[in-house]
Amino acid sequence: MAARSLWAVRRRVQHLLASSAASDARGCPHPFSTATQSTAGEDCGSEDPTDELGPSLAERALKLKAVRLEKEVQDLTVRYQRAVADGENIRRRTQRCVEDAKIFGIQSFCKDLVEVADILEKTTECISEEAELGDQKLTLEKIFRGLSLLEAKLKSVFAKHGLEKMTPIGDKYDPHEHELLCHVPAGVGVQPGTVALVRQDGYKLHGRTIRLARVEVAVESQRRL
C-alpha cells in the first residue's frame, strides 16, 4: 500500500513537472504558483487519508497475528515441557521397577527355600539329641527320614518354580545340555553316541538349561585283531 502511494506521488510530481515545462514554453502560469500548489495540495490531500488508512490496518493485522502466534508458541512450549517431564517420570518409574524386579525377583523362591532350611534345622536338632543318648540306630533312622523329607520338599520347590532336573542316561549326546567328561566303550544294549553314565545331574529353568549335565558318552569299541 505504501509503495503504491509513493508511486502515485511520483506520477503526480512527474505530471506537474511536465505541465510546468509546457506552461513555460507557452507562457502559461507556472504550475508551482500559489493557485497551482493549492490545487496540487488539495489533490494530494484527497489521496493521503486513504493511503494512511491502508498501512494502519495492515500494521494492526500484523500485530494481531504476531500476538496470536506468540501465544501459540508459548502454549506449545508449555506442552513440550510437560511432555518431557512426563517422559522422564515414566523412565524413572520403569527403571525403579526393573531394579526391584532384579532384587526381589527370587523372593518367592527364597521363601520356599526357607521351609527347606527349617526342615534341615529340625533334623539336625533331633540328631544332636539322639547322639547324646547313644542310640545310633534311632539316630540313623531319623537322619534318613529327615533327609527323605528334605529331598521331597526340595523337589516340590523346584517343580513349583519350573526347575527341572535332567537325567539323560540313554539319551543322545547334546553339547547344549551335556558336558562331556570322557568316552567309554559301549556296553551291551548301549548305543554309541549316547549317554552311558551321568556324573552330575543338569538342570533346566522353564526349559532353559542353567547347568549342563556332566556325562560319559559311549563309543563303539575297537576290535583287536
mmCIF file of C-alpha atoms in Angstrom:
data_model
loop_
_atom_site.group_PDB
_atom_site.id
_atom_site.type_symbol
_atom_site.label_atom_id
_atom_site.label_comp_id
_atom_site.label_asym_id
_atom_site.label_seq_id
_atom_site.Cartn_x
_atom_site.Cartn_y
_atom_site.Cartn_z
ATOM 1 C CA MET A 1 0.000 0.000 0.000
ATOM 2 C CA ALA A 2 2.855 2.410 0.866
ATOM 3 C CA ALA A 3 4.699 1.572 -2.381
ATOM 4 C CA ARG A 4 1.535 2.194 -4.358
ATOM 5 C CA SER A 5 1.079 5.598 -2.683
ATOM 6 C CA LEU A 6 4.696 6.506 -3.346
ATOM 7 C CA TRP A 7 4.279 5.517 -6.988
ATOM 8 C CA ALA A 8 1.152 7.700 -7.248
ATOM 9 C CA VAL A 9 3.001 10.664 -5.725
ATOM 10 C CA ARG A 10 5.888 10.199 -8.163
ATOM 11 C CA ARG A 11 3.480 10.109 -11.082
ATOM 12 C CA ARG A 12 1.833 13.292 -9.762
ATOM 13 C CA VAL A 13 5.194 15.058 -9.446
ATOM 14 C CA GLN A 14 6.251 13.960 -12.934
ATOM 15 C CA HIS A 15 2.929 15.168 -14.319
ATOM 16 C CA LEU A 16 3.332 18.543 -12.579
ATOM 17 C CA LEU A 17 6.886 18.877 -13.882
ATOM 18 C CA ALA A 18 5.740 18.113 -17.388
ATOM 19 C CA SER A 19 2.880 20.631 -17.089
ATOM 20 C CA SER A 20 5.329 23.234 -15.776
ATOM 21 C CA ALA A 21 7.628 22.714 -18.724
ATOM 22 C CA ALA A 22 4.745 23.020 -21.144
ATOM 23 C CA SER A 23 3.473 26.192 -19.421
ATOM 24 C CA ASP A 24 6.903 27.777 -19.586
ATOM 25 C CA ALA A 25 7.012 27.089 -23.286
ATOM 26 C CA ARG A 26 3.552 28.632 -23.844
ATOM 27 C CA GLY A 27 3.982 31.422 -21.313
ATOM 28 C CA CYS A 28 1.287 30.000 -19.102
ATOM 29 C CA PRO A 29 1.267 30.471 -15.376
ATOM 30 C CA HIS A 30 3.821 28.341 -13.524
ATOM 31 C CA PRO A 31 2.255 25.215 -12.120
ATOM 32 C CA PHE A 32 4.059 25.775 -8.823
ATOM 33 C CA SER A 33 2.276 29.070 -8.285
ATOM 34 C CA THR A 34 0.111 29.594 -5.235
ATOM 35 C CA ALA A 35 -3.039 28.507 -7.002
ATOM 36 C CA THR A 36 -1.373 25.516 -8.568
ATOM 37 C CA GLN A 37 0.245 24.477 -5.316
ATOM 38 C CA SER A 38 -3.077 24.901 -3.577
ATOM 39 C CA THR A 39 -4.778 22.714 -6.148
ATOM 40 C CA ALA A 40 -1.995 20.166 -6.028
ATOM 41 C CA GLY A 41 -2.122 20.227 -2.260
ATOM 42 C CA GLU A 42 -5.839 19.645 -2.368
ATOM 43 C CA ASP A 43 -5.390 16.798 -4.826
ATOM 44 C CA CYS A 44 -2.654 15.166 -2.774
ATOM 45 C CA GLY A 45 -4.549 15.785 0.407
ATOM 46 C CA SER A 46 -7.542 13.994 -1.032
ATOM 47 C CA GLU A 47 -5.422 10.837 -1.512
ATOM 48 C CA ASP A 48 -3.497 10.939 1.795
ATOM 49 C CA PRO A 49 -6.279 9.710 4.118
ATOM 50 C CA THR A 50 -6.775 6.577 2.052
ATOM 51 C CA ASP A 51 -3.033 5.951 1.807
ATOM 52 C CA GLU A 52 -2.528 6.479 5.540
ATOM 53 C CA LEU A 53 -5.513 4.292 6.435
ATOM 54 C CA GLY A 54 -4.216 1.287 4.478
ATOM 55 C CA PRO A 55 -0.848 0.838 6.268
ATOM 56 C CA SER A 56 -2.537 1.397 9.619
ATOM 57 C CA LEU A 57 -4.937 -1.535 9.075
ATOM 58 C CA ALA A 58 -2.128 -3.735 7.736
ATOM 59 C CA GLU A 59 0.089 -2.977 10.716
ATOM 60 C CA ARG A 60 -2.778 -3.686 13.099
ATOM 61 C CA ALA A 61 -3.477 -7.033 11.400
ATOM 62 C CA LEU A 62 0.212 -7.965 11.547
ATOM 63 C CA LYS A 63 0.384 -7.079 15.232
ATOM 64 C CA LEU A 64 -2.688 -9.197 15.988
ATOM 65 C CA LYS A 65 -1.224 -12.098 14.036
ATOM 66 C CA ALA A 66 2.108 -11.746 15.850
ATOM 67 C CA VAL A 67 0.368 -11.778 19.226
ATOM 68 C CA ARG A 68 -1.634 -14.866 18.247
ATOM 69 C CA LEU A 69 1.484 -16.675 17.029
ATOM 70 C CA GLU A 70 3.358 -15.766 20.198
ATOM 71 C CA LYS A 71 0.564 -17.256 22.304
ATOM 72 C CA GLU A 72 0.653 -20.428 20.222
ATOM 73 C CA VAL A 73 4.414 -20.680 20.677
ATOM 74 C CA GLN A 74 4.057 -20.255 24.441
ATOM 75 C CA ASP A 75 1.328 -22.906 24.549
ATOM 76 C CA LEU A 76 3.403 -25.364 22.512
ATOM 77 C CA THR A 77 6.435 -24.672 24.694
ATOM 78 C CA VAL A 78 4.453 -25.460 27.845
ATOM 79 C CA ARG A 79 3.095 -28.663 26.299
ATOM 80 C CA TYR A 80 6.563 -29.725 25.233
ATOM 81 C CA GLN A 81 7.983 -29.128 28.700
ATOM 82 C CA ARG A 82 5.154 -31.151 30.264
ATOM 83 C CA ALA A 83 5.698 -34.000 27.789
ATOM 84 C CA VAL A 84 9.431 -34.054 28.569
ATOM 85 C CA ALA A 85 8.708 -34.097 32.312
ATOM 86 C CA ASP A 86 6.157 -36.908 31.924
ATOM 87 C CA GLY A 87 8.600 -38.940 29.831
ATOM 88 C CA GLU A 88 11.316 -38.512 32.445
ATOM 89 C CA ASN A 89 8.949 -39.596 35.227
ATOM 90 C CA ILE A 90 7.939 -42.692 33.250
ATOM 91 C CA ARG A 91 11.592 -43.549 32.613
ATOM 92 C CA ARG A 92 12.415 -43.259 36.303
ATOM 93 C CA ARG A 93 9.451 -45.403 37.349
ATOM 94 C CA THR A 94 10.340 -48.034 34.755
ATOM 95 C CA GLN A 95 13.948 -48.090 35.895
ATOM 96 C CA ARG A 96 12.818 -48.446 39.520
ATOM 97 C CA CYS A 97 10.531 -51.352 38.580
ATOM 98 C CA VAL A 98 13.357 -53.082 36.719
ATOM 99 C CA GLU A 99 15.699 -52.683 39.668
ATOM 100 C CA ASP A 100 13.045 -54.029 42.069
ATOM 101 C CA ALA A 101 12.450 -56.983 39.756
ATOM 102 C CA LYS A 102 16.165 -57.783 39.767
ATOM 103 C CA ILE A 103 16.377 -57.591 43.548
ATOM 104 C CA PHE A 104 13.079 -59.208 44.542
ATOM 105 C CA GLY A 105 12.510 -61.466 41.521
ATOM 106 C CA ILE A 106 13.566 -64.551 43.515
ATOM 107 C CA GLN A 107 11.591 -63.565 46.596
ATOM 108 C CA SER A 108 9.045 -66.374 46.167
ATOM 109 C CA PHE A 109 11.801 -68.929 45.558
ATOM 110 C CA CYS A 110 13.699 -67.810 48.658
ATOM 111 C CA LYS A 111 10.517 -68.001 50.728
ATOM 112 C CA ASP A 112 10.084 -71.656 49.737
ATOM 113 C CA LEU A 113 13.749 -72.415 50.428
ATOM 114 C CA VAL A 114 13.285 -71.112 53.958
ATOM 115 C CA GLU A 115 10.934 -74.037 54.599
ATOM 116 C CA VAL A 116 13.664 -76.408 53.402
ATOM 117 C CA ALA A 117 16.086 -74.748 55.800
ATOM 118 C CA ASP A 118 13.566 -75.246 58.638
ATOM 119 C CA ILE A 119 13.369 -78.983 57.903
ATOM 120 C CA LEU A 120 17.138 -79.274 57.809
ATOM 121 C CA GLU A 121 17.451 -77.368 61.097
ATOM 122 C CA LYS A 122 14.895 -79.580 62.880
ATOM 123 C CA THR A 123 16.576 -82.727 61.573
ATOM 124 C CA THR A 124 19.941 -81.507 62.858
ATOM 125 C CA GLU A 125 18.464 -80.791 66.299
ATOM 126 C CA CYS A 126 16.926 -84.261 66.518
ATOM 127 C CA ILE A 127 20.197 -85.891 65.510
ATOM 128 C CA SER A 128 22.083 -83.945 68.198
ATOM 129 C CA GLU A 129 19.624 -85.048 70.917
ATOM 130 C CA GLU A 130 19.722 -88.697 69.904
ATOM 131 C CA ALA A 131 23.513 -88.668 69.657
ATOM 132 C CA GLU A 132 23.714 -87.661 73.314
ATOM 133 C CA LEU A 133 21.546 -90.665 74.328
ATOM 134 C CA GLY A 134 23.807 -93.040 72.426
ATOM 135 C CA ASP A 135 21.116 -94.794 70.323
ATOM 136 C CA GLN A 136 22.837 -94.809 66.960
ATOM 137 C CA LYS A 137 20.210 -96.874 65.171
ATOM 138 C CA LEU A 138 17.428 -94.487 66.093
ATOM 139 C CA THR A 139 19.665 -91.585 65.142
ATOM 140 C CA LEU A 140 20.319 -93.027 61.695
ATOM 141 C CA GLU A 141 16.612 -93.653 61.162
ATOM 142 C CA LYS A 142 15.805 -90.042 61.994
ATOM 143 C CA ILE A 143 18.584 -88.856 59.724
ATOM 144 C CA PHE A 144 17.156 -90.928 56.891
ATOM 145 C CA ARG A 145 13.611 -89.679 57.476
ATOM 146 C CA GLY A 146 14.808 -86.081 57.714
ATOM 147 C CA LEU A 147 16.845 -86.322 54.532
ATOM 148 C CA SER A 148 13.970 -88.005 52.695
ATOM 149 C CA LEU A 149 11.616 -85.243 53.800
ATOM 150 C CA LEU A 150 14.179 -82.657 52.790
ATOM 151 C CA GLU A 151 14.605 -84.197 49.326
ATOM 152 C CA ALA A 152 10.838 -84.355 48.782
ATOM 153 C CA LYS A 153 10.451 -80.712 49.806
ATOM 154 C CA LEU A 154 13.249 -79.626 47.506
ATOM 155 C CA LYS A 155 11.686 -81.447 44.566
ATOM 156 C CA SER A 156 8.371 -79.760 45.331
ATOM 157 C CA VAL A 157 10.016 -76.334 45.453
ATOM 158 C CA PHE A 158 11.904 -76.958 42.225
ATOM 159 C CA ALA A 159 8.769 -78.121 40.399
ATOM 160 C CA LYS A 160 6.819 -75.112 41.655
ATOM 161 C CA HIS A 161 9.361 -72.679 40.207
ATOM 162 C CA GLY A 162 9.951 -74.524 36.924
ATOM 163 C CA LEU A 163 13.304 -76.017 37.909
ATOM 164 C CA GLU A 164 13.710 -79.445 36.324
ATOM 165 C CA LYS A 165 16.471 -81.990 36.875
ATOM 166 C CA MET A 166 17.932 -83.703 33.808
ATOM 167 C CA THR A 167 18.850 -87.390 33.983
ATOM 168 C CA PRO A 168 19.944 -88.062 30.402
ATOM 169 C CA ILE A 169 21.070 -91.698 30.685
ATOM 170 C CA GLY A 170 20.480 -93.323 27.317
ATOM 171 C CA ASP A 171 19.825 -90.008 25.574
ATOM 172 C CA LYS A 172 21.781 -88.910 22.547
ATOM 173 C CA TYR A 173 24.682 -86.645 23.412
ATOM 174 C CA ASP A 174 23.740 -82.955 23.087
ATOM 175 C CA PRO A 175 26.502 -80.376 23.655
ATOM 176 C CA HIS A 176 23.845 -77.796 24.568
ATOM 177 C CA GLU A 177 22.688 -79.913 27.519
ATOM 178 C CA HIS A 178 25.612 -82.189 28.319
ATOM 179 C CA GLU A 179 29.213 -81.617 29.339
ATOM 180 C CA LEU A 180 31.373 -84.409 28.005
ATOM 181 C CA LEU A 181 33.821 -85.777 30.549
ATOM 182 C CA CYS A 182 35.130 -88.782 28.638
ATOM 183 C CA HIS A 183 34.260 -91.566 26.226
ATOM 184 C CA VAL A 184 33.626 -95.125 27.387
ATOM 185 C CA PRO A 185 33.218 -98.303 25.383
ATOM 186 C CA ALA A 186 29.608 -99.035 24.557
ATOM 187 C CA GLY A 187 28.342 -101.945 26.615
ATOM 188 C CA VAL A 188 25.625 -104.406 25.823
ATOM 189 C CA GLY A 189 22.434 -102.617 24.835
ATOM 190 C CA VAL A 190 24.102 -99.195 24.792
ATOM 191 C CA GLN A 191 24.110 -97.294 21.542
ATOM 192 C CA PRO A 192 27.272 -95.437 20.558
ATOM 193 C CA GLY A 193 26.910 -91.660 20.842
ATOM 194 C CA THR A 194 24.507 -91.887 23.771
ATOM 195 C CA VAL A 195 25.000 -91.019 27.438
ATOM 196 C CA ALA A 196 26.305 -94.057 29.292
ATOM 197 C CA LEU A 197 26.818 -92.502 32.732
ATOM 198 C CA VAL A 198 25.833 -89.280 34.483
ATOM 199 C CA ARG A 199 28.404 -87.903 36.896
ATOM 200 C CA GLN A 200 26.399 -84.817 37.820
ATOM 201 C CA ASP A 201 22.784 -84.020 37.021
ATOM 202 C CA GLY A 202 21.929 -80.980 34.936
ATOM 203 C CA TYR A 203 19.077 -78.557 35.499
ATOM 204 C CA LYS A 204 16.660 -76.574 33.341
ATOM 205 C CA LEU A 205 14.697 -73.493 34.380
ATOM 206 C CA HIS A 206 11.465 -73.153 32.394
ATOM 207 C CA GLY A 207 13.014 -75.157 29.572
ATOM 208 C CA ARG A 208 16.325 -73.271 29.528
ATOM 209 C CA THR A 209 19.454 -75.142 30.535
ATOM 210 C CA ILE A 210 21.105 -73.454 33.503
ATOM 211 C CA ARG A 211 23.573 -76.244 34.329
ATOM 212 C CA LEU A 212 24.940 -78.832 31.944
ATOM 213 C CA ALA A 213 24.823 -82.462 32.951
ATOM 214 C CA ARG A 214 28.319 -83.914 33.288
ATOM 215 C CA VAL A 215 28.269 -87.183 31.379
ATOM 216 C CA GLU A 216 30.283 -90.012 29.885
ATOM 217 C CA VAL A 217 29.397 -90.895 26.322
ATOM 218 C CA ALA A 218 29.508 -94.386 24.857
ATOM 219 C CA VAL A 219 31.562 -95.024 21.743
ATOM 220 C CA GLU A 220 31.904 -98.125 19.642
ATOM 221 C CA SER A 221 34.686 -100.308 20.979
ATOM 222 C CA GLN A 222 37.509 -101.188 18.609
ATOM 223 C CA ARG A 223 38.114 -104.880 17.990
ATOM 224 C CA ARG A 224 41.637 -106.148 18.268
ATOM 225 C CA LEU A 225 42.884 -108.487 15.560
#
